[in-house]
Amino acid sequence: MGFYADLLQILDSTLRLSTPLLFACLAGLFSERAGIFDIGLEGKMLIAAMASGAVAALTGTVWMGLGAGILASLCLAAIHGVASITFRGNQLISGVALNFLASGITVLVAQRLFGQGGRTPALSGDARFGEIVLPLTETLRPVPVIGPFYADVISGHALLVYVALLCVPLTWWVLFGTRFGLRLRAVGENPGAVDTAGVSVIRMRYTAVLITGILCGFAGAYMATALQAGFGKEMTAGRGYIALAALIFAKWRPWAALWACLLFGFFQALALRPDVVENVLTVKVPVPALDALPYVLTVLVLAGFVGKAIPPRAGGEAYVKER
Amino acid sequence: MTTNPAIELRGISKAFGPVQANSDINLRVERGTIHGIIGENGAGKSTLMSILYGFYKADAGEILIGGQPVAIPDSQAAIRAGIGMVFQHFKLVQNFTVLENVVLGAEDGALLRPSLAKARKLLADLARDYELEVDPDEVIEELSVGHQQRVEILKALYRQADILILDEPTGVLTPAEADHLFRILRGLKEQGKTVVLITHKLREIMEITDAVSVMRRGEMVATVTTAETSPEQLAELMVGRKVLLRVDKTPAVPGRTVLEVENLRVSDADGVERVKGISFSIRAGEILGIAGVAGNGQSQLLEVLGGISPATGTVRVNGDAIDLSGRHSNGQTRRARGIAHVPEDRQHLGLIMDFMAWENVIFGYHNDPAYQKNRLIMDNAGIVREAQAKMKRFDVRPPIPTLQAKSFSGGNQQKIVLARELERAPDLLLVGQPTRGVDIGAIEFIHQRLIELRDAGKAVLLVSVELDEILSLSDRIAVMFDGRIMGERDPAATNERELGLLMAGIAGEGAAA
């Protein structure tokens, strides 16, 4: 059973590590489906992580931290919106600039507040999201195979893990079952059609960008108050980019986004356990190779090896009324 | 009910910076009629209709719908006032179904399902009443252009439009599709709807409208009853002077064979075969017109012959085979062989819009020793002088070589390209859509130049989606459909109906292999 125990452990970390990816990926999905490319997921996660870590440390309440994280992320989202929707700026440049801004300002603020070299103090107790033990965990544990899987993999995560998972069907329903979703998808494909139908392109796109901000806030807050116990410099470590890669891998679809994020989270979990990888494959795989896997897969998708990834057609273009 | 006109515009004016697009426009469109609005490019037709649909705000003036003054600040208000608009470039979401496109923006509630169900029922009724059949579950990109246009009309009717404005609706249709559209429009008229048809095609105006308003340089110059006017009178009103509508030409005197194409095959970037083994030839002193609905391989044919994309098969010019692999040839080597190319898409392939006219006048011939001062430096002053002379000869307005290409109107841009290609007296001229987006006055000029080139003993390959143009210029007509030549016809012995059938892929006798 040693291998199964290892596997459960890896799957357990997979779920934990997939959660920020999933939040960020769904965040990007809303924005890009509305035609606004957002390379600034990373920056929004980072600033949310710092804000939530700091506020949770100062107030001792994780909920205040979560709120602060969402607010901070919303601020960056709003700047991205103003730059790329109102002023029709280049969306990639705006996103990159915001990433730089977040990278610098998080350390600066954390240092000014706490003087711990750009970190926020370690969180404990109510200042962190605790692990939730799902009902029936102990009852089911003796059941072979399924019991330990339920107890060790499914149960025992922070609330936000389950929230992230619930966001998948929710996003799917919003996108394909509601008026808002229809208009959101339309505005990313052909804003002219939305405009001539008498719906405001600007308002739709701002709404989408703000939803992105909220979801990135969740992603960042999860990083600082659940996955880790506090904010550390550059703690998102490229997860915003991996989430973008997952979004492309998933071809901008919510359920596929779930599987892509779980897959990429699984790679990250493997990178934490090179010993298990070595035992299974009988060769030593360098950790950087595992880290690179999500990007390699994304390049393969973009190159057309795994079906065709067609981005929303109006993506990246500011809308200008034309006759 | 009332005698109030469906639309009444009073004193509408609109300026874009220094350009007065509409000045003091008055218009009365009677209820239950088909009203044509005709005018050259830039005459202000589209601006006027955009004001009516809430895209632009008029600087001055008043809009009355059914006798009531209304403010139309946005499209939502226009829709509320009962106005529906079918744009020249459809405003459809390509990967949505027909149903989703119809419902978009006119949903009944926050949930989609009930709206879609209601739309499905209504669409079935509309389809029956107006010959507007279209599969509600089909995705737009799978539909033909004619069907996509029906979806646009359905969108307007679903929003209970009483007034339907169509902007250049037949530009992308086959003659058969256009006939169907006209049947639909007549049906709408019988049901008491008002139709406004914006077009530059005089024939359509004569065929279907009850009244027609003519615009020229931002002003409404006349509104006449269609039955009491003639195409000649309308053309004169549009341009402000007498225009020759028919091209004057003598019978062709074909000489030796200049271009021979054998079993030419072209595949696009996705590996889809777009030209499927065509063969034809052109002799000196004749114009071969290629008719067809856009997207049936004509563009690829031009690009291959122009040296822009690769192909397989054999092409001989003046008896010598030319390279089709693309490895040893490009637009410049083609020009060196006496093949000049006036591309279909002049703004992307024909000109560099940010460059000045004099630079554009020598592109493709810029390595000519005559343009070099020495091995390093070009003789710019000389080029500018020459460009100016060419622009004068081709009546480019204004004839200022230092203006950027993008600051000329469509017709004058085309004249710059023609000046570059024709002044070299090529053996073979490839010309695609020579008068797309060009004013009537300039069309006349361009057609005359093409005939002159032919009479000078040159071969011309003319690709155009305008059947009138093909019929009036060509000495022989080949019709392309789905990458093949459906047949060749003598322009004197054929008509639009026959060509239209070929364009729709219905083969007649004499189809070329």
Short mmCIF file of N, CA, C and O in Angstrom, two decimals, chain A residues 33 173-200 308 310-313 319-323, chain B residues 16 44 46-47 50 53-56 75-76 79 87 89-96 100-101 103-113 141 155 159 167 270:
data_model
loop_
_atom_site.label_atom_id
_atom_site.label_comp_id
_atom_site.label_asym_id
_atom_site.label_seq_id
_atom_site.Cartn_x
_atom_site.Cartn_y
_atom_site.Cartn_z
N ARG A 33 -13.19 35.63 -22.64
CA ARG A 33 -14.43 35.35 -23.35
C ARG A 33 -15.12 36.66 -23.74
O ARG A 33 -15.91 36.71 -24.67
N TRP A 173 -22.75 27.40 -16.17
CA TRP A 173 -24.17 27.77 -16.23
C TRP A 173 -24.33 29.24 -16.62
O TRP A 173 -25.16 29.59 -17.46
N VAL A 174 -23.52 30.10 -16.00
CA VAL A 174 -23.62 31.53 -16.32
C VAL A 174 -23.34 31.76 -17.81
O VAL A 174 -24.05 32.48 -18.49
N LEU A 175 -22.30 31.08 -18.29
CA LEU A 175 -21.86 31.32 -19.66
C LEU A 175 -22.88 30.82 -20.69
O LEU A 175 -23.13 31.48 -21.70
N PHE A 176 -23.46 29.64 -20.43
CA PHE A 176 -24.27 29.02 -21.48
C PHE A 176 -25.76 28.99 -21.15
O PHE A 176 -26.56 28.63 -21.99
N GLY A 177 -26.11 29.36 -19.92
CA GLY A 177 -27.52 29.27 -19.55
C GLY A 177 -28.19 30.60 -19.30
O GLY A 177 -29.40 30.65 -19.08
N THR A 178 -27.41 31.67 -19.32
CA THR A 178 -28.03 32.95 -18.96
C THR A 178 -27.85 33.99 -20.07
O THR A 178 -26.99 33.87 -20.92
N ARG A 179 -28.71 35.00 -20.00
CA ARG A 179 -28.63 36.13 -20.91
C ARG A 179 -27.27 36.80 -20.80
O ARG A 179 -26.64 37.15 -21.78
N PHE A 180 -26.81 36.96 -19.55
CA PHE A 180 -25.51 37.59 -19.34
C PHE A 180 -24.40 36.82 -20.06
O PHE A 180 -23.54 37.40 -20.72
N GLY A 181 -24.46 35.49 -19.95
CA GLY A 181 -23.44 34.66 -20.58
C GLY A 181 -23.46 34.78 -22.09
O GLY A 181 -22.42 34.86 -22.75
N LEU A 182 -24.65 34.81 -22.65
CA LEU A 182 -24.79 34.93 -24.12
C LEU A 182 -24.14 36.24 -24.58
O LEU A 182 -23.38 36.26 -25.54
N ARG A 183 -24.45 37.30 -23.87
CA ARG A 183 -23.91 38.61 -24.26
C ARG A 183 -22.40 38.66 -24.03
O ARG A 183 -21.67 39.26 -24.82
N LEU A 184 -21.96 38.03 -22.95
CA LEU A 184 -20.53 38.02 -22.66
C LEU A 184 -19.76 37.30 -23.77
O LEU A 184 -18.76 37.80 -24.29
N ARG A 185 -20.26 36.13 -24.17
CA ARG A 185 -19.58 35.40 -25.24
C ARG A 185 -19.64 36.17 -26.54
O ARG A 185 -18.68 36.21 -27.31
N ALA A 186 -20.78 36.81 -26.78
CA ALA A 186 -20.94 37.56 -28.04
C ALA A 186 -19.97 38.73 -28.10
O ALA A 186 -19.38 39.02 -29.14
N VAL A 187 -19.77 39.37 -26.97
CA VAL A 187 -18.94 40.58 -26.96
C VAL A 187 -17.46 40.22 -27.20
O VAL A 187 -16.68 41.03 -27.68
N GLY A 188 -17.11 38.97 -26.92
CA GLY A 188 -15.74 38.54 -27.19
C GLY A 188 -15.57 38.05 -28.62
O GLY A 188 -14.46 37.91 -29.11
N GLU A 189 -16.69 37.73 -29.26
CA GLU A 189 -16.62 37.21 -30.63
C GLU A 189 -16.84 38.31 -31.65
O GLU A 189 -16.13 38.40 -32.64
N ASN A 190 -17.85 39.11 -31.43
CA ASN A 190 -18.18 40.18 -32.36
C ASN A 190 -18.90 41.31 -31.63
O ASN A 190 -20.12 41.34 -31.57
N PRO A 191 -18.12 42.23 -31.05
CA PRO A 191 -18.75 43.30 -30.28
C PRO A 191 -19.71 44.14 -31.13
O PRO A 191 -20.67 44.69 -30.60
N GLY A 192 -19.46 44.19 -32.43
CA GLY A 192 -20.36 44.94 -33.31
C GLY A 192 -21.78 44.39 -33.25
O GLY A 192 -22.75 45.15 -33.28
N ALA A 193 -21.90 43.07 -33.15
CA ALA A 193 -23.22 42.45 -33.08
C ALA A 193 -23.92 42.83 -31.79
O ALA A 193 -25.13 43.05 -31.76
N VAL A 194 -23.15 42.94 -30.72
CA VAL A 194 -23.73 43.29 -29.42
C VAL A 194 -24.16 44.75 -29.43
O VAL A 194 -25.25 45.10 -28.98
N ASP A 195 -23.32 45.58 -29.99
CA ASP A 195 -23.59 47.01 -30.02
C ASP A 195 -24.84 47.30 -30.84
O ASP A 195 -25.75 48.03 -30.40
N THR A 196 -24.92 46.70 -32.03
CA THR A 196 -26.08 46.98 -32.88
C THR A 196 -27.35 46.36 -32.32
O THR A 196 -28.44 46.74 -32.70
N ALA A 197 -27.19 45.38 -31.42
CA ALA A 197 -28.37 44.81 -30.78
C ALA A 197 -28.82 45.69 -29.62
O ALA A 197 -29.76 45.35 -28.92
N GLY A 198 -28.13 46.79 -29.42
CA GLY A 198 -28.56 47.74 -28.39
C GLY A 198 -28.03 47.43 -27.00
O GLY A 198 -28.59 47.88 -26.01
N VAL A 199 -26.96 46.64 -26.92
CA VAL A 199 -26.38 46.32 -25.61
C VAL A 199 -25.02 47.03 -25.54
O VAL A 199 -24.27 47.06 -26.52
N SER A 200 -24.70 47.58 -24.37
CA SER A 200 -23.45 48.33 -24.24
C SER A 200 -22.24 47.40 -24.17
O SER A 200 -22.12 46.58 -23.27
N LYS A 308 -7.51 22.16 -32.25
CA LYS A 308 -7.22 23.55 -32.56
C LYS A 308 -7.76 24.46 -31.47
O LYS A 308 -8.90 24.33 -31.06
N ILE A 310 -8.96 27.88 -30.75
CA ILE A 310 -9.37 29.13 -31.38
C ILE A 310 -9.80 30.12 -30.30
O ILE A 310 -10.80 29.91 -29.63
N PRO A 311 -9.03 31.16 -30.10
CA PRO A 311 -9.40 32.13 -29.06
C PRO A 311 -10.63 32.92 -29.50
O PRO A 311 -10.96 32.95 -30.69
N PRO A 312 -11.31 33.57 -28.55
CA PRO A 312 -12.42 34.45 -28.92
C PRO A 312 -11.96 35.43 -30.00
O PRO A 312 -10.89 36.01 -29.90
N ARG A 313 -12.79 35.57 -31.04
CA ARG A 313 -12.33 36.26 -32.24
C ARG A 313 -12.03 37.74 -32.06
O ARG A 313 -11.20 38.30 -32.76
N TYR A 319 -12.87 47.93 -28.86
CA TYR A 319 -14.01 48.08 -29.75
C TYR A 319 -14.16 49.54 -30.19
O TYR A 319 -14.24 50.44 -29.38
N VAL A 320 -14.14 49.71 -31.49
CA VAL A 320 -14.39 51.04 -32.04
C VAL A 320 -15.62 50.92 -32.92
O VAL A 320 -15.69 50.06 -33.79
N LYS A 321 -16.58 51.76 -32.67
CA LYS A 321 -17.80 51.75 -33.48
C LYS A 321 -17.45 51.98 -34.94
O LYS A 321 -16.69 52.88 -35.27
N GLU A 322 -17.99 51.16 -35.81
CA GLU A 322 -17.80 51.48 -37.22
C GLU A 322 -19.08 51.18 -37.97
O GLU A 322 -19.89 50.39 -37.55
N ARG A 323 -19.22 51.85 -39.09
CA ARG A 323 -20.46 51.69 -39.84
C ARG A 323 -20.46 50.37 -40.58
O ARG A 323 -19.41 49.89 -40.98
N PHE B 16 -17.67 65.55 -39.46
CA PHE B 16 -16.55 64.86 -38.79
C PHE B 16 -15.35 65.77 -38.97
O PHE B 16 -14.79 65.84 -40.06
N GLY B 44 -22.45 60.35 -48.16
CA GLY B 44 -23.08 60.57 -46.87
C GLY B 44 -24.26 59.67 -46.59
O GLY B 44 -24.96 59.85 -45.60
N SER B 46 -24.33 56.39 -45.75
CA SER B 46 -24.15 55.55 -44.56
C SER B 46 -24.16 56.38 -43.29
O SER B 46 -24.68 55.95 -42.27
N THR B 47 -23.59 57.58 -43.36
CA THR B 47 -23.61 58.46 -42.19
C THR B 47 -25.05 58.76 -41.80
O THR B 47 -25.43 58.68 -40.62
N SER B 50 -26.58 55.83 -40.23
CA SER B 50 -26.01 55.58 -38.90
C SER B 50 -26.61 56.54 -37.88
O SER B 50 -26.76 56.19 -36.71
N TYR B 53 -29.86 55.13 -36.95
CA TYR B 53 -29.77 53.94 -36.11
C TYR B 53 -29.04 54.21 -34.80
O TYR B 53 -28.69 53.30 -34.07
N GLY B 54 -28.78 55.48 -34.51
CA GLY B 54 -28.22 55.81 -33.21
C GLY B 54 -26.74 55.57 -33.07
O GLY B 54 -26.21 55.54 -31.96
N PHE B 55 -26.03 55.38 -34.18
CA PHE B 55 -24.59 55.19 -34.10
C PHE B 55 -23.88 56.52 -33.97
O PHE B 55 -22.89 56.64 -33.26
N TYR B 56 -24.39 57.52 -34.67
CA TYR B 56 -23.85 58.86 -34.54
C TYR B 56 -24.96 59.79 -34.09
O TYR B 56 -26.13 59.54 -34.34
N SER B 75 -28.51 52.64 -30.35
CA SER B 75 -29.22 51.63 -31.13
C SER B 75 -30.46 51.13 -30.41
O SER B 75 -31.47 50.81 -31.04
N GLN B 76 -30.39 51.06 -29.09
CA GLN B 76 -31.53 50.61 -28.31
C GLN B 76 -32.75 51.49 -28.61
O GLN B 76 -33.86 51.00 -28.79
N ILE B 79 -34.14 50.76 -32.05
CA ILE B 79 -34.92 49.52 -32.04
C ILE B 79 -36.30 49.79 -31.44
O ILE B 79 -37.32 49.35 -31.97
N PHE B 87 -26.72 45.67 -41.86
CA PHE B 87 -25.48 46.32 -42.26
C PHE B 87 -24.85 45.60 -43.44
O PHE B 87 -25.08 44.41 -43.66
N HIS B 89 -21.68 44.86 -43.72
CA HIS B 89 -20.92 43.80 -43.08
C HIS B 89 -21.76 43.31 -41.92
O HIS B 89 -22.00 44.04 -40.97
N PHE B 90 -22.22 42.05 -42.03
CA PHE B 90 -23.19 41.55 -41.08
C PHE B 90 -22.67 41.63 -39.66
O PHE B 90 -21.50 41.43 -39.40
N LYS B 91 -23.60 41.91 -38.76
CA LYS B 91 -23.24 41.97 -37.34
C LYS B 91 -23.73 40.69 -36.68
O LYS B 91 -24.65 40.70 -35.88
N LEU B 92 -23.11 39.58 -37.06
CA LEU B 92 -23.51 38.29 -36.50
C LEU B 92 -22.33 37.68 -35.76
O LEU B 92 -21.18 37.89 -36.13
N VAL B 93 -22.65 36.90 -34.73
CA VAL B 93 -21.61 36.18 -34.02
C VAL B 93 -21.41 34.85 -34.75
O VAL B 93 -22.32 34.02 -34.80
N GLN B 94 -20.23 34.68 -35.32
CA GLN B 94 -20.00 33.57 -36.25
C GLN B 94 -20.20 32.19 -35.65
O GLN B 94 -20.67 31.29 -36.32
N ASN B 95 -19.83 32.01 -34.39
CA ASN B 95 -19.93 30.66 -33.83
C ASN B 95 -21.17 30.49 -32.95
O ASN B 95 -21.24 29.55 -32.17
N PHE B 96 -22.12 31.38 -33.08
CA PHE B 96 -23.41 31.21 -32.41
C PHE B 96 -24.40 30.60 -33.42
O PHE B 96 -24.23 30.75 -34.62
N GLU B 100 -29.46 31.91 -31.34
CA GLU B 100 -28.73 32.74 -30.37
C GLU B 100 -28.50 34.14 -30.92
O GLU B 100 -28.61 35.13 -30.19
N ASN B 101 -28.20 34.23 -32.21
CA ASN B 101 -27.98 35.54 -32.81
C ASN B 101 -29.25 36.37 -32.83
O ASN B 101 -29.21 37.58 -32.61
N VAL B 103 -31.75 36.15 -30.77
CA VAL B 103 -32.18 36.50 -29.41
C VAL B 103 -31.26 37.54 -28.77
O VAL B 103 -31.70 38.36 -27.98
N LEU B 104 -29.99 37.52 -29.16
CA LEU B 104 -28.98 38.38 -28.51
C LEU B 104 -29.44 39.84 -28.41
O LEU B 104 -29.74 40.48 -29.41
N GLY B 105 -29.49 40.32 -27.18
CA GLY B 105 -29.88 41.71 -26.95
C GLY B 105 -31.38 41.91 -26.85
O GLY B 105 -31.85 42.97 -26.46
N ALA B 106 -32.16 40.87 -27.22
CA ALA B 106 -33.62 41.00 -27.13
C ALA B 106 -34.18 39.84 -26.31
O ALA B 106 -35.26 39.32 -26.58
N GLU B 107 -33.41 39.39 -25.31
CA GLU B 107 -33.84 38.28 -24.48
C GLU B 107 -35.01 38.72 -23.59
O GLU B 107 -35.17 39.90 -23.31
N ASP B 108 -35.80 37.73 -23.17
CA ASP B 108 -36.96 38.07 -22.35
C ASP B 108 -36.63 38.13 -20.87
O ASP B 108 -37.31 38.79 -20.10
N GLY B 109 -35.65 37.40 -20.43
CA GLY B 109 -35.32 37.39 -19.01
C GLY B 109 -33.89 36.96 -18.82
O GLY B 109 -33.15 36.78 -19.80
N ALA B 110 -33.50 36.80 -17.57
CA ALA B 110 -32.12 36.49 -17.28
C ALA B 110 -31.73 35.09 -17.76
O ALA B 110 -30.57 34.82 -18.01
N LEU B 111 -32.72 34.19 -17.86
CA LEU B 111 -32.41 32.84 -18.30
C LEU B 111 -32.63 32.72 -19.81
O LEU B 111 -33.55 33.30 -20.36
N LEU B 112 -31.77 31.92 -20.44
CA LEU B 112 -31.80 31.84 -21.90
C LEU B 112 -32.91 30.95 -22.43
O LEU B 112 -33.53 31.24 -23.43
N ARG B 113 -33.14 29.82 -21.75
CA ARG B 113 -33.97 28.78 -22.32
C ARG B 113 -35.35 29.28 -22.78
O ARG B 113 -35.75 29.02 -23.92
N GLU B 141 -21.43 30.42 -39.16
CA GLU B 141 -20.33 30.25 -40.10
C GLU B 141 -20.56 29.11 -41.09
O GLU B 141 -19.88 29.01 -42.10
N LYS B 155 -33.49 39.07 -37.43
CA LYS B 155 -33.17 39.79 -36.19
C LYS B 155 -34.02 41.05 -36.08
O LYS B 155 -34.58 41.35 -35.03
N ARG B 159 -37.33 41.91 -33.50
CA ARG B 159 -37.42 43.09 -32.65
C ARG B 159 -38.59 43.98 -33.06
O ARG B 159 -38.65 45.13 -32.71
N ASP B 167 -28.20 48.22 -46.05
CA ASP B 167 -27.06 48.95 -46.59
C ASP B 167 -26.34 48.05 -47.60
O ASP B 167 -25.78 47.03 -47.22
N ASP B 270 -4.55 26.17 -44.74
CA ASP B 270 -5.12 25.06 -43.98
C ASP B 270 -5.13 23.76 -44.78
O ASP B 270 -5.68 22.76 -44.33
#
